[in-house]
JSON list of C-alpha atoms in Angstrom, two decimals:
[
{"chain": "F", "resi": 283, "resn": "MET", "atom": "CA", "xyz": [-17.64, -6.78, -45.99]},
{"chain": "F", "resi": 284, "resn": "LYS", "atom": "CA", "xyz": [-19.66, -3.72, -44.55]},
{"chain": "F", "resi": 285, "resn": "LEU", "atom": "CA", "xyz": [-21.06, -6.04, -41.78]},
{"chain": "F", "resi": 286, "resn": "PHE", "atom": "CA", "xyz": [-17.53, -7.01, -40.79]},
{"chain": "F", "resi": 287, "resn": "SER", "atom": "CA", "xyz": [-16.24, -3.42, -40.96]},
{"chain": "F", "resi": 288, "resn": "PHE", "atom": "CA", "xyz": [-19.13, -2.47, -38.80]},
{"chain": "F", "resi": 289, "resn": "ALA", "atom": "CA", "xyz": [-18.48, -5.23, -36.39]},
{"chain": "F", "resi": 290, "resn": "ALA", "atom": "CA", "xyz": [-14.73, -4.50, -36.20]},
{"chain": "F", "resi": 291, "resn": "THR", "atom": "CA", "xyz": [-15.32, -0.74, -35.67]},
{"chain": "F", "resi": 292, "resn": "LEU", "atom": "CA", "xyz": [-18.10, -1.58, -32.90]},
{"chain": "F", "resi": 293, "resn": "VAL", "atom": "CA", "xyz": [-15.57, -3.89, -31.03]},
{"chain": "F", "resi": 294, "resn": "ALA", "atom": "CA", "xyz": [-12.80, -1.30, -31.27]},
{"chain": "F", "resi": 295, "resn": "LEU", "atom": "CA", "xyz": [-15.00, 1.19, -29.74]},
{"chain": "F", "resi": 296, "resn": "LEU", "atom": "CA", "xyz": [-16.25, -0.86, -27.00]},
{"chain": "F", "resi": 297, "resn": "LEU", "atom": "CA", "xyz": [-13.18, -2.97, -26.10]},
{"chain": "F", "resi": 298, "resn": "PRO", "atom": "CA", "xyz": [-11.69, 0.05, -24.12]},
{"chain": "F", "resi": 299, "resn": "ALA", "atom": "CA", "xyz": [-14.62, 0.31, -21.99]},
{"chain": "F", "resi": 300, "resn": "LEU", "atom": "CA", "xyz": [-14.60, -3.43, -21.19]},
{"chain": "F", "resi": 301, "resn": "VAL", "atom": "CA", "xyz": [-10.82, -3.36, -20.02]},
{"chain": "F", "resi": 302, "resn": "PHE", "atom": "CA", "xyz": [-11.10, -0.39, -18.07]},
{"chain": "F", "resi": 303, "resn": "ALA", "atom": "CA", "xyz": [-9.73, -0.99, -14.59]},
{"chain": "F", "resi": 304, "resn": "GLN", "atom": "CA", "xyz": [-9.42, 0.97, -11.23]},
{"chain": "F", "resi": 305, "resn": "ALA", "atom": "CA", "xyz": [-5.95, 2.54, -10.42]},
{"chain": "F", "resi": 306, "resn": "PRO", "atom": "CA", "xyz": [-4.24, 0.61, -7.58]},
{"chain": "F", "resi": 307, "resn": "PHE", "atom": "CA", "xyz": [-4.64, 1.93, -4.12]},
{"chain": "F", "resi": 308, "resn": "LYS", "atom": "CA", "xyz": [-1.27, 3.06, -3.12]},
{"chain": "F", "resi": 309, "resn": "PHE", "atom": "CA", "xyz": [0.30, 6.04, -1.54]},
{"chain": "F", "resi": 310, "resn": "ASN", "atom": "CA", "xyz": [3.68, 7.11, -0.57]},
{"chain": "F", "resi": 311, "resn": "TYR", "atom": "CA", "xyz": [5.14, 7.07, 3.11]},
{"chain": "F", "resi": 312, "resn": "GLN", "atom": "CA", "xyz": [8.28, 8.13, 4.32]},
{"chain": "F", "resi": 313, "resn": "GLY", "atom": "CA", "xyz": [9.92, 7.76, 7.75]},
{"chain": "F", "resi": 314, "resn": "VAL", "atom": "CA", "xyz": [13.11, 7.87, 9.82]},
{"chain": "F", "resi": 315, "resn": "ALA", "atom": "CA", "xyz": [14.18, 4.67, 11.54]},
{"chain": "F", "resi": 316, "resn": "ARG", "atom": "CA", "xyz": [15.56, 4.95, 14.96]},
{"chain": "F", "resi": 317, "resn": "ASP", "atom": "CA", "xyz": [16.42, 2.38, 17.64]},
{"chain": "F", "resi": 318, "resn": "ALA", "atom": "CA", "xyz": [14.91, 2.18, 21.25]},
{"chain": "F", "resi": 319, "resn": "GLY", "atom": "CA", "xyz": [17.55, 4.57, 22.26]},
{"chain": "F", "resi": 320, "resn": "GLY", "atom": "CA", "xyz": [16.62, 7.37, 19.65]},
{"chain": "F", "resi": 321, "resn": "ASN", "atom": "CA", "xyz": [19.77, 6.58, 17.49]},
{"chain": "F", "resi": 322, "resn": "LEU", "atom": "CA", "xyz": [19.46, 6.59, 13.81]},
{"chain": "F", "resi": 323, "resn": "ILE", "atom": "CA", "xyz": [19.55, 3.22, 12.12]},
{"chain": "F", "resi": 324, "resn": "ALA", "atom": "CA", "xyz": [21.50, 4.18, 9.10]},
{"chain": "F", "resi": 325, "resn": "ASN", "atom": "CA", "xyz": [22.19, 2.20, 5.85]},
{"chain": "F", "resi": 326, "resn": "GLN", "atom": "CA", "xyz": [20.47, -1.08, 7.22]},
{"chain": "F", "resi": 327, "resn": "ALA", "atom": "CA", "xyz": [17.66, -3.14, 6.05]},
{"chain": "F", "resi": 328, "resn": "ILE", "atom": "CA", "xyz": [14.70, -3.04, 8.48]},
{"chain": "F", "resi": 329, "resn": "GLY", "atom": "CA", "xyz": [11.31, -4.93, 8.75]},
{"chain": "F", "resi": 330, "resn": "LEU", "atom": "CA", "xyz": [8.06, -3.01, 8.59]},
{"chain": "F", "resi": 331, "resn": "ARG", "atom": "CA", "xyz": [4.34, -3.94, 9.15]},
{"chain": "F", "resi": 332, "resn": "ILE", "atom": "CA", "xyz": [1.89, -1.46, 8.13]},
{"chain": "F", "resi": 333, "resn": "SER", "atom": "CA", "xyz": [-1.60, -1.47, 9.22]},
{"chain": "F", "resi": 334, "resn": "LEU", "atom": "CA", "xyz": [-4.34, 0.83, 7.80]},
{"chain": "F", "resi": 335, "resn": "ILE", "atom": "CA", "xyz": [-7.23, 0.95, 10.68]},
{"chain": "F", "resi": 336, "resn": "SER", "atom": "CA", "xyz": [-10.63, 2.44, 10.34]},
{"chain": "F", "resi": 337, "resn": "GLY", "atom": "CA", "xyz": [-12.71, 4.30, 12.88]},
{"chain": "F", "resi": 338, "resn": "SER", "atom": "CA", "xyz": [-10.29, 4.87, 15.73]},
{"chain": "F", "resi": 339, "resn": "PRO", "atom": "CA", "xyz": [-6.60, 4.12, 16.44]},
{"chain": "F", "resi": 340, "resn": "THR", "atom": "CA", "xyz": [-7.68, 0.71, 17.97]},
{"chain": "F", "resi": 341, "resn": "GLY", "atom": "CA", "xyz": [-10.27, 0.15, 15.37]},
{"chain": "F", "resi": 342, "resn": "THR", "atom": "CA", "xyz": [-10.75, -2.48, 12.70]},
{"chain": "F", "resi": 343, "resn": "ASP", "atom": "CA", "xyz": [-7.73, -3.51, 10.53]},
{"chain": "F", "resi": 344, "resn": "GLN", "atom": "CA", "xyz": [-8.51, -3.00, 6.96]},
{"chain": "F", "resi": 345, "resn": "LEU", "atom": "CA", "xyz": [-5.10, -3.66, 5.55]},
{"chain": "F", "resi": 346, "resn": "ILE", "atom": "CA", "xyz": [-1.93, -5.30, 6.85]},
{"chain": "F", "resi": 347, "resn": "GLU", "atom": "CA", "xyz": [1.23, -5.67, 4.85]},
{"chain": "F", "resi": 348, "resn": "THR", "atom": "CA", "xyz": [4.97, -5.92, 5.27]},
{"chain": "F", "resi": 349, "resn": "HIS", "atom": "CA", "xyz": [7.74, -4.12, 3.63]},
{"chain": "F", "resi": 350, "resn": "SER", "atom": "CA", "xyz": [11.67, -4.68, 3.84]},
{"chain": "F", "resi": 351, "resn": "PRO", "atom": "CA", "xyz": [13.21, -1.22, 2.92]},
{"chain": "F", "resi": 352, "resn": "THR", "atom": "CA", "xyz": [16.84, -0.27, 3.44]},
{"chain": "F", "resi": 353, "resn": "THR", "atom": "CA", "xyz": [17.49, 3.05, 5.32]},
{"chain": "F", "resi": 354, "resn": "ASN", "atom": "CA", "xyz": [19.82, 5.69, 3.79]},
{"chain": "F", "resi": 355, "resn": "ALA", "atom": "CA", "xyz": [22.56, 7.40, 5.81]},
{"chain": "F", "resi": 356, "resn": "PHE", "atom": "CA", "xyz": [20.13, 9.60, 7.68]},
{"chain": "F", "resi": 357, "resn": "GLY", "atom": "CA", "xyz": [18.03, 6.65, 8.61]},
{"chain": "F", "resi": 358, "resn": "LEU", "atom": "CA", "xyz": [15.28, 7.58, 6.07]},
{"chain": "F", "resi": 359, "resn": "PHE", "atom": "CA", "xyz": [13.18, 4.97, 4.13]},
{"chain": "F", "resi": 360, "resn": "ASN", "atom": "CA", "xyz": [10.48, 5.30, 1.51]},
{"chain": "F", "resi": 361, "resn": "ILE", "atom": "CA", "xyz": [7.73, 2.78, 0.89]},
{"chain": "F", "resi": 362, "resn": "GLU", "atom": "CA", "xyz": [4.42, 2.64, -1.18]},
{"chain": "F", "resi": 363, "resn": "ILE", "atom": "CA", "xyz": [1.58, 1.60, 1.36]},
{"chain": "F", "resi": 364, "resn": "GLY", "atom": "CA", "xyz": [-0.47, -0.56, -0.78]},
{"chain": "F", "resi": 365, "resn": "GLY", "atom": "CA", "xyz": [2.44, -2.04, -2.68]},
{"chain": "F", "resi": 366, "resn": "GLY", "atom": "CA", "xyz": [3.95, -4.28, 0.22]},
{"chain": "F", "resi": 367, "resn": "THR", "atom": "CA", "xyz": [3.39, -8.01, 0.85]},
{"chain": "F", "resi": 368, "resn": "ASN", "atom": "CA", "xyz": [-0.08, -8.70, 1.80]},
{"chain": "F", "resi": 369, "resn": "VAL", "atom": "CA", "xyz": [-0.82, -10.18, 5.29]},
{"chain": "F", "resi": 370, "resn": "TYR", "atom": "CA", "xyz": [-4.60, -9.16, 5.35]},
{"chain": "F", "resi": 371, "resn": "VAL", "atom": "CA", "xyz": [-6.89, -7.01, 3.27]},
{"chain": "F", "resi": 372, "resn": "ASN", "atom": "CA", "xyz": [-10.42, -6.32, 3.52]},
{"chain": "F", "resi": 373, "resn": "LEU", "atom": "CA", "xyz": [-11.68, -6.35, -0.07]},
{"chain": "F", "resi": 374, "resn": "ALA", "atom": "CA", "xyz": [-14.78, -4.32, 0.93]},
{"chain": "F", "resi": 375, "resn": "PHE", "atom": "CA", "xyz": [-12.55, -1.47, 2.32]},
{"chain": "F", "resi": 376, "resn": "ASP", "atom": "CA", "xyz": [-13.82, 1.98, 1.55]},
{"chain": "F", "resi": 377, "resn": "LEU", "atom": "CA", "xyz": [-12.12, 5.13, 2.64]},
{"chain": "F", "resi": 378, "resn": "GLY", "atom": "CA", "xyz": [-15.69, 6.71, 2.83]},
{"chain": "F", "resi": 379, "resn": "THR", "atom": "CA", "xyz": [-16.14, 9.27, 5.63]},
{"chain": "F", "resi": 380, "resn": "ASP", "atom": "CA", "xyz": [-14.69, 7.39, 8.62]},
{"chain": "F", "resi": 381, "resn": "ALA", "atom": "CA", "xyz": [-11.39, 8.40, 10.23]},
{"chain": "F", "resi": 382, "resn": "HIS", "atom": "CA", "xyz": [-8.59, 6.29, 9.25]},
{"chain": "F", "resi": 383, "resn": "PHE", "atom": "CA", "xyz": [-5.09, 5.78, 10.99]},
{"chain": "F", "resi": 384, "resn": "VAL", "atom": "CA", "xyz": [-1.61, 4.16, 9.84]},
{"chain": "F", "resi": 385, "resn": "LYS", "atom": "CA", "xyz": [-0.02, 1.99, 12.23]},
{"chain": "F", "resi": 386, "resn": "VAL", "atom": "CA", "xyz": [3.79, 1.47, 11.65]},
{"chain": "F", "resi": 387, "resn": "GLU", "atom": "CA", "xyz": [5.64, -1.39, 13.43]},
{"chain": "F", "resi": 388, "resn": "MET", "atom": "CA", "xyz": [9.45, -1.92, 12.87]},
{"chain": "F", "resi": 389, "resn": "ASP", "atom": "CA", "xyz": [12.06, -4.53, 13.54]},
{"chain": "F", "resi": 390, "resn": "ALA", "atom": "CA", "xyz": [15.36, -2.73, 13.38]},
{"chain": "F", "resi": 391, "resn": "ALA", "atom": "CA", "xyz": [17.21, -6.18, 12.75]},
{"chain": "F", "resi": 392, "resn": "GLY", "atom": "CA", "xyz": [15.32, -6.39, 9.42]},
{"chain": "F", "resi": 393, "resn": "GLY", "atom": "CA", "xyz": [12.98, -9.44, 10.44]},
{"chain": "F", "resi": 394, "resn": "ILE", "atom": "CA", "xyz": [9.48, -10.10, 11.54]},
{"chain": "F", "resi": 395, "resn": "ASP", "atom": "CA", "xyz": [9.81, -9.32, 15.36]},
{"chain": "F", "resi": 396, "resn": "TYR", "atom": "CA", "xyz": [7.64, -6.03, 15.00]},
{"chain": "F", "resi": 397, "resn": "VAL", "atom": "CA", "xyz": [7.60, -3.52, 17.89]}
]
């Protein structure tokens, strides 16, 4: 009985270390949607494609994902980068010391014709 109790205690102590996981890579992003004429796109669904790029603004894509938020009365939208629909992700992506850039492309009609 003491052996079982010892084994159960050992499992209870080691189990949290075995199931420890990293927090998901996500961060908040907020923007204002405007059409080509500079007018607000209010209370409307828009399509977004977000790219995280390393090295330079024309560097290597590390993450590409899509979002379909709806703007508010002021054209404001909020998304969580890292929480969209994945198009591409480099699983070896490391923030490290390189410069990183966020590229935001939008389809004002809510589709996938990103500009």
